[in-house]
GROMACS .gro file of C-alpha atoms in nm:
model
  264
    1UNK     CA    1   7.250  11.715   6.078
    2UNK     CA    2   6.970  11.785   6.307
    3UNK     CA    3   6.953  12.140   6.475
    4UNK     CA    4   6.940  11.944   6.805
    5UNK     CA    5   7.242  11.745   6.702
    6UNK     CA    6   7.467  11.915   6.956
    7UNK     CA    7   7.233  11.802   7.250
    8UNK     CA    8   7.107  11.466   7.165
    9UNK     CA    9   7.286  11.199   7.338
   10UNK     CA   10   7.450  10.960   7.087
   11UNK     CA   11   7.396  10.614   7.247
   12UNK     CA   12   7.055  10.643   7.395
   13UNK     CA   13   6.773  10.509   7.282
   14UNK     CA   14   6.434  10.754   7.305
   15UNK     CA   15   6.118  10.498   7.346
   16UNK     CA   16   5.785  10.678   7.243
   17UNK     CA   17   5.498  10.499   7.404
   18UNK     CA   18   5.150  10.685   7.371
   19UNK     CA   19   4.931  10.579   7.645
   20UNK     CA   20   4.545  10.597   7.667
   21UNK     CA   21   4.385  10.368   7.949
   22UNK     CA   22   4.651  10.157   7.892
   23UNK     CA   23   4.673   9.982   8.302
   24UNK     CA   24   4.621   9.637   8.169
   25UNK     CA   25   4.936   9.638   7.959
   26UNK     CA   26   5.157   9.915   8.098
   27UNK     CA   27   5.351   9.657   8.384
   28UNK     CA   28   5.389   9.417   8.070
   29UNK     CA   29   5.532   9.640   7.832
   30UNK     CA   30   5.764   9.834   8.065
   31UNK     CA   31   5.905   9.513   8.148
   32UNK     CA   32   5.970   9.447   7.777
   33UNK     CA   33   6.187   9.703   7.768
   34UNK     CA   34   6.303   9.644   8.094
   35UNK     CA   35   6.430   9.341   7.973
   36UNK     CA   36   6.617   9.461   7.670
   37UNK     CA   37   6.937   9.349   7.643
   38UNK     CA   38   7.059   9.714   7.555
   39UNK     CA   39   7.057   9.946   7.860
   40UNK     CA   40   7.098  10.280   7.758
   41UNK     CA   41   6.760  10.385   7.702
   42UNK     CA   42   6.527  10.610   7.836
   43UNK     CA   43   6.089  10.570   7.792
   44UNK     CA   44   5.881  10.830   7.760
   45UNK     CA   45   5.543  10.706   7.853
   46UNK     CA   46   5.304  11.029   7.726
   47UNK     CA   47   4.965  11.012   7.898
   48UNK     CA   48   4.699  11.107   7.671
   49UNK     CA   49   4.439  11.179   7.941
   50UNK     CA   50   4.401  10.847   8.039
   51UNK     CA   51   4.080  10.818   8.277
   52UNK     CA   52   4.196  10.464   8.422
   53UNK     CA   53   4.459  10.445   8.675
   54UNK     CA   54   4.737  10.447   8.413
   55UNK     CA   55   4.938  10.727   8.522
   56UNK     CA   56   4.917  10.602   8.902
   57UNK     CA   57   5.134  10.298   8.703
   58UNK     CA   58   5.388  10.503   8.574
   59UNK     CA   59   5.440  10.739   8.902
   60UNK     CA   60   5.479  10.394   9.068
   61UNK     CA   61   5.726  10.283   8.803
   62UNK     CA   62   5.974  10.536   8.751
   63UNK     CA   63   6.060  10.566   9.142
   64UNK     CA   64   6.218  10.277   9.108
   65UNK     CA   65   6.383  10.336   8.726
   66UNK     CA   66   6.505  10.685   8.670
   67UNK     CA   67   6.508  10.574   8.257
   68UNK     CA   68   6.127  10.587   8.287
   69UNK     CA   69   5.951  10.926   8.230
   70UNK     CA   70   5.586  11.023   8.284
   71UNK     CA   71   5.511  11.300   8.007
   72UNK     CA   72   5.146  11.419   8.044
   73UNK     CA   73   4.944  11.575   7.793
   74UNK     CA   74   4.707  11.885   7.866
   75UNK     CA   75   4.435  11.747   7.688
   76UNK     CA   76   4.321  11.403   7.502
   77UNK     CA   77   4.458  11.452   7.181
   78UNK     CA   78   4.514  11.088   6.974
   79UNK     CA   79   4.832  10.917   6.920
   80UNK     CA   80   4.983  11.137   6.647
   81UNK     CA   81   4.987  11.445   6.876
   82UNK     CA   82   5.101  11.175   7.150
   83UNK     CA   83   5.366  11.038   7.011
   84UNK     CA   84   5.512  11.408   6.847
   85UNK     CA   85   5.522  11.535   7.209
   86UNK     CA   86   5.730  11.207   7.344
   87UNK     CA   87   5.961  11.311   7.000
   88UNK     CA   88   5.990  11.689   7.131
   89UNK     CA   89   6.086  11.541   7.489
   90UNK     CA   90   6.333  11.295   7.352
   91UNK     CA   91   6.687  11.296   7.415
   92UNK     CA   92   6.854  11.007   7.253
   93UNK     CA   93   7.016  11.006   6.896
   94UNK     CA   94   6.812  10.693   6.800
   95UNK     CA   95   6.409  10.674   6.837
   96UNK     CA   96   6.151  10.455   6.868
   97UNK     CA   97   5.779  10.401   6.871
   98UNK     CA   98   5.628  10.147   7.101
   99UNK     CA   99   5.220  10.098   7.116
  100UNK     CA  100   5.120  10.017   7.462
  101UNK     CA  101   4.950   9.659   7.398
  102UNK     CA  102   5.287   9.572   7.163
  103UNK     CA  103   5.551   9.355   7.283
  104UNK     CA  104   5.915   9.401   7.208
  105UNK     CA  105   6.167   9.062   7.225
  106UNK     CA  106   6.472   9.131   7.446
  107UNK     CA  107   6.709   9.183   7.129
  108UNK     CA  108   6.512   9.440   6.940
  109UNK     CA  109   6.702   9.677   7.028
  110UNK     CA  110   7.026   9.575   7.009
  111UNK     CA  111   6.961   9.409   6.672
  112UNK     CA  112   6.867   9.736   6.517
  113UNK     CA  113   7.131   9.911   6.685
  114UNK     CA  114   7.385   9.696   6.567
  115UNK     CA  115   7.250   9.709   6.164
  116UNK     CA  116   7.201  10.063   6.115
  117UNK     CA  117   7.571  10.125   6.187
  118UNK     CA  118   7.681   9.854   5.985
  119UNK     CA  119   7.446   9.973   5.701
  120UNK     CA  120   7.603  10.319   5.779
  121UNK     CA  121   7.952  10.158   5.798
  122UNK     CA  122   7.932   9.953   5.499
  123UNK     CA  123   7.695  10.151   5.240
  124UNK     CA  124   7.548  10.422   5.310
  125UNK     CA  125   7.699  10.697   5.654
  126UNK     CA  126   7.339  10.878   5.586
  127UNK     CA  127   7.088  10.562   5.686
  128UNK     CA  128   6.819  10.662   5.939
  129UNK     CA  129   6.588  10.469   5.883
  130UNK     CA  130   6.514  10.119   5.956
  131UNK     CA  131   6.249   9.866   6.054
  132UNK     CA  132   6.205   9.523   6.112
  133UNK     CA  133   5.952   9.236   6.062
  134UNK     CA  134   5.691   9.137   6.331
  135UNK     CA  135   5.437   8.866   6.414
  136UNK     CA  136   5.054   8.880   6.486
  137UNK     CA  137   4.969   8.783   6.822
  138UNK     CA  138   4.646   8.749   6.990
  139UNK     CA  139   4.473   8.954   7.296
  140UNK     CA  140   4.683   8.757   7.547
  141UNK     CA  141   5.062   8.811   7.348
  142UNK     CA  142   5.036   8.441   7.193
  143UNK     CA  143   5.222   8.475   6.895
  144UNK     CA  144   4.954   8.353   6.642
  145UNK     CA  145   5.277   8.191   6.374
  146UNK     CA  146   5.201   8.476   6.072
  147UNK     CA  147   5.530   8.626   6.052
  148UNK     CA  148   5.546   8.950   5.868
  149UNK     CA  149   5.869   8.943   5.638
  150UNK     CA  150   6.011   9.274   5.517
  151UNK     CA  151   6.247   9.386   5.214
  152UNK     CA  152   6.653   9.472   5.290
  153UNK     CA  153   6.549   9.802   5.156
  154UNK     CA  154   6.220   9.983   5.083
  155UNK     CA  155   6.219  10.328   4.848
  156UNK     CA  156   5.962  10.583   4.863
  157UNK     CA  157   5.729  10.451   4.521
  158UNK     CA  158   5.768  10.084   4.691
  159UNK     CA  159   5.623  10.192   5.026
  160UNK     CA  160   5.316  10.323   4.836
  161UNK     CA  161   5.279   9.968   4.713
  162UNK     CA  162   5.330   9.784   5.059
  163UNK     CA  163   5.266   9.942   5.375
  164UNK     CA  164   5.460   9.651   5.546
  165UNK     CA  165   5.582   9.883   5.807
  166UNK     CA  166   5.492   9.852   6.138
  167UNK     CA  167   5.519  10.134   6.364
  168UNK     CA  168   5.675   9.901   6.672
  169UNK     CA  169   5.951   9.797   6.468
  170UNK     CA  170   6.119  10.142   6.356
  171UNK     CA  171   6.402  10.281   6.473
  172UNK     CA  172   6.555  10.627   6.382
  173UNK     CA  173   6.848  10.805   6.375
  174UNK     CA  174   6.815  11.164   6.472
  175UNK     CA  175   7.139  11.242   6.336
  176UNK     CA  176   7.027  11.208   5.983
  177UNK     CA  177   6.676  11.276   6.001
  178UNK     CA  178   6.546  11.565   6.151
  179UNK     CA  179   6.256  11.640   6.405
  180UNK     CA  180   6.022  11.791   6.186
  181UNK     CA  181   6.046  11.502   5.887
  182UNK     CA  182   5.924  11.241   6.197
  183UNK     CA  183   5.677  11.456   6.312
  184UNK     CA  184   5.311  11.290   6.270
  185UNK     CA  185   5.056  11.418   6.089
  186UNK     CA  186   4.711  11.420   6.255
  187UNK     CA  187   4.523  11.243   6.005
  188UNK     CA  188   4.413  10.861   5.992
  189UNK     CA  189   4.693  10.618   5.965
  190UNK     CA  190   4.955  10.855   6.077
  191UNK     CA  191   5.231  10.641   6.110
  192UNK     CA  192   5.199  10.521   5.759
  193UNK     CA  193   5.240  10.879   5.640
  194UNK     CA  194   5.543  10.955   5.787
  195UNK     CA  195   5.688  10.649   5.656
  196UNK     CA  196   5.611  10.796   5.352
  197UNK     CA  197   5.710  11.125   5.440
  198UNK     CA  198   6.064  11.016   5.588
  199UNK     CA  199   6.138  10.764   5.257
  200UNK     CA  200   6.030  11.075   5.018
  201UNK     CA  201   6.274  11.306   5.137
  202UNK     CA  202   6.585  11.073   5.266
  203UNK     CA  203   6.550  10.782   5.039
  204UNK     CA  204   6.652  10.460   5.170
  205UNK     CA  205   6.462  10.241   5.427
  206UNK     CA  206   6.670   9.940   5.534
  207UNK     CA  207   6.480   9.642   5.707
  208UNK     CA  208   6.591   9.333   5.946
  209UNK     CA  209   6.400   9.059   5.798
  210UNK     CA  210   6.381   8.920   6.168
  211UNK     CA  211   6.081   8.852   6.426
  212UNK     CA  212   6.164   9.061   6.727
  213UNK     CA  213   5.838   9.241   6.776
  214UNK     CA  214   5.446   9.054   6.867
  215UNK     CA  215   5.164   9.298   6.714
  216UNK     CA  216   4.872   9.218   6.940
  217UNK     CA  217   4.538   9.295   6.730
  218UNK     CA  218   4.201   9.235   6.860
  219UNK     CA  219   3.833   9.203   6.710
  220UNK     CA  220   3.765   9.544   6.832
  221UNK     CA  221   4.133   9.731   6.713
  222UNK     CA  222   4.117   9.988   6.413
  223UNK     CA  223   4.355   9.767   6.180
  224UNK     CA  224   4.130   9.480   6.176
  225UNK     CA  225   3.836   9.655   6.026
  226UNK     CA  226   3.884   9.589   5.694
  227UNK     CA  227   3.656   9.878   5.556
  228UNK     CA  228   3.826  10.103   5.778
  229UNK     CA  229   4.167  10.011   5.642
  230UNK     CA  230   4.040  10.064   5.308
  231UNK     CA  231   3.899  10.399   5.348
  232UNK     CA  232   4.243  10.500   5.548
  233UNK     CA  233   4.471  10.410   5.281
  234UNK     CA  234   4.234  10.562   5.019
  235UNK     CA  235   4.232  10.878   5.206
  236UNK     CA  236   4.609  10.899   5.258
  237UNK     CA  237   4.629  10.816   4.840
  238UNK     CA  238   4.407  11.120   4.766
  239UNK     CA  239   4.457  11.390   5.018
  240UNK     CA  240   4.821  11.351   5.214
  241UNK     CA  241   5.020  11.236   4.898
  242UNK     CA  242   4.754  11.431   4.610
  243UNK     CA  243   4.739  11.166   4.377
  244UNK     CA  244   4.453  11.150   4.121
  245UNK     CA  245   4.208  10.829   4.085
  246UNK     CA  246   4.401  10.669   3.859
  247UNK     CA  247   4.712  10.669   4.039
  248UNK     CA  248   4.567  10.620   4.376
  249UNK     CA  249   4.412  10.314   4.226
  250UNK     CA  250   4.716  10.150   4.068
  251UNK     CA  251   4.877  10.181   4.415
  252UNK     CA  252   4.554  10.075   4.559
  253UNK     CA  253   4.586   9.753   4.383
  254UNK     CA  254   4.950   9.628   4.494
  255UNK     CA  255   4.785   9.740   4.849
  256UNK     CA  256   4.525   9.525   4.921
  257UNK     CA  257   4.691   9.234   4.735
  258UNK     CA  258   5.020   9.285   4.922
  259UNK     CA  259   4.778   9.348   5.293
  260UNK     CA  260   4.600   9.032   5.202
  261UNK     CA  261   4.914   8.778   5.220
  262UNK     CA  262   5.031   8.929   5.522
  263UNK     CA  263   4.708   8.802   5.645
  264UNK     CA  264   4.642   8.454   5.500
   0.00000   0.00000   0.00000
């Protein structure tokens, strides 16, 4: 049990969105979630200093949908610290991530709602954890037809070998993992390490081998500089998980080969 166990509210849904001059997408992806066929939600939009007119958006939002809260940050501080200040302001049982450019399908969450308690129900009361698979799309949303597929279950060694997933597709139960095991580290590729972090220490990842979720990459986004990717997943190898060259290699290996067929 969580030490905020006694205050979270067991049916809601928390929705983490980090935002960062975000204007062009924000009506979009509110109404994705808007549109979700599960209702008892609440979105935590957390502006990270945003110098376009993003949080004139969400003022103009929420006065007409008390789910939606503006959370502002103090100071421009990157995703990680972004999204671990929506997680502090939370106040559902069940969380999830959302990047602003991302788009959600109207059964997402109700999918993943429904499977973690029948995974709970059926094998295992302590599941927290699960994710789902997710389809490139292009600058406008156009689903680009490269589905992502994920394994039923992913273990801790296994992630290290397949960083298959994505942070739009999680969903977490509170209840079972705790606040400071979600947390994100504020390193490069965050959200892989606390994938990590979470499987290390609870075990079991379950995933919904289903396309509910569009990941909309550009030329100019992070993830599609190869190099970078490289030098991100080498650095989380080496300094967040310690491993020597050898090891950080062998896992290196299944890596790329594993990053490359989600591509071709």
């Amino acid at each position: 049990m969580t030490k905020h166990d006694a205050i979270l509210k067991d049916g809601l849904v928390s929705i983490v969105v980090p935002v960062y001059n975000a204007e062009n997408f924000l009506s979009e992806t509110i109404g994705y979630i808007q549109a979700q066929t599960y209702k008892d939600w609440e979105l935590l939009l957390v502006d990270d200093c945003s110098t376009d007119k993003s949080r004139e958006w969400i003022e103009t939002k929420r006065k007409v949908d008390d789910r939606i809260k503006l959370v502002v940050q103090d100071k421009n501080s990157g995703a990680a610290k972004a999204r671990n200040r929506g997680i502090c302001e939370a106040q559902g049982r069940y969380l999830c991530f959302l990047d602003a450019d991302d788009i959600w399908m109207p059964d997402k969450l109700s999918t993943q709602l429904e499977y973690i308690k029948e995974v709970q129900k059926t094998s295992n009361p302590q599941a927290g954890f699960v994710f789902m698979g997710y389809e490139f799309a292009d600058e406008k949303g156009s689903g680009l037809g490269k589905i992502v597929h994920v394994p039923r279950q992913i273990h801790y060694k296994e992630a290290l070998k397949n960083t298959t997933i994505f942070t739009s597709t999680v969903m977490i139960d509170r209840k079972w993992i705790p606040d400071e095991d979600i947390y994100m580290p504020c390193i490069e590729s965050e959200d892989t390490a606390t994938w990590w972090q979470i499987l290390k220490k609870h075990g079991t990842g379950y995933g919904i081998d289903a396309n509910l979720v569009k990941y909309r990459r550009s030329a100019k986004t992070l993830s599609s500089n190869k190099l970078t990717a490289i030098r991100r997943i080498w650095n989380l190898y080496r300094k967040q998980e310690g491993f020597g060259i050898v090891v950080s290699m062998y896992y290196m290996f299944f890596w790329a080969y594993r990053a490359v067929l989600r591509r071709i």
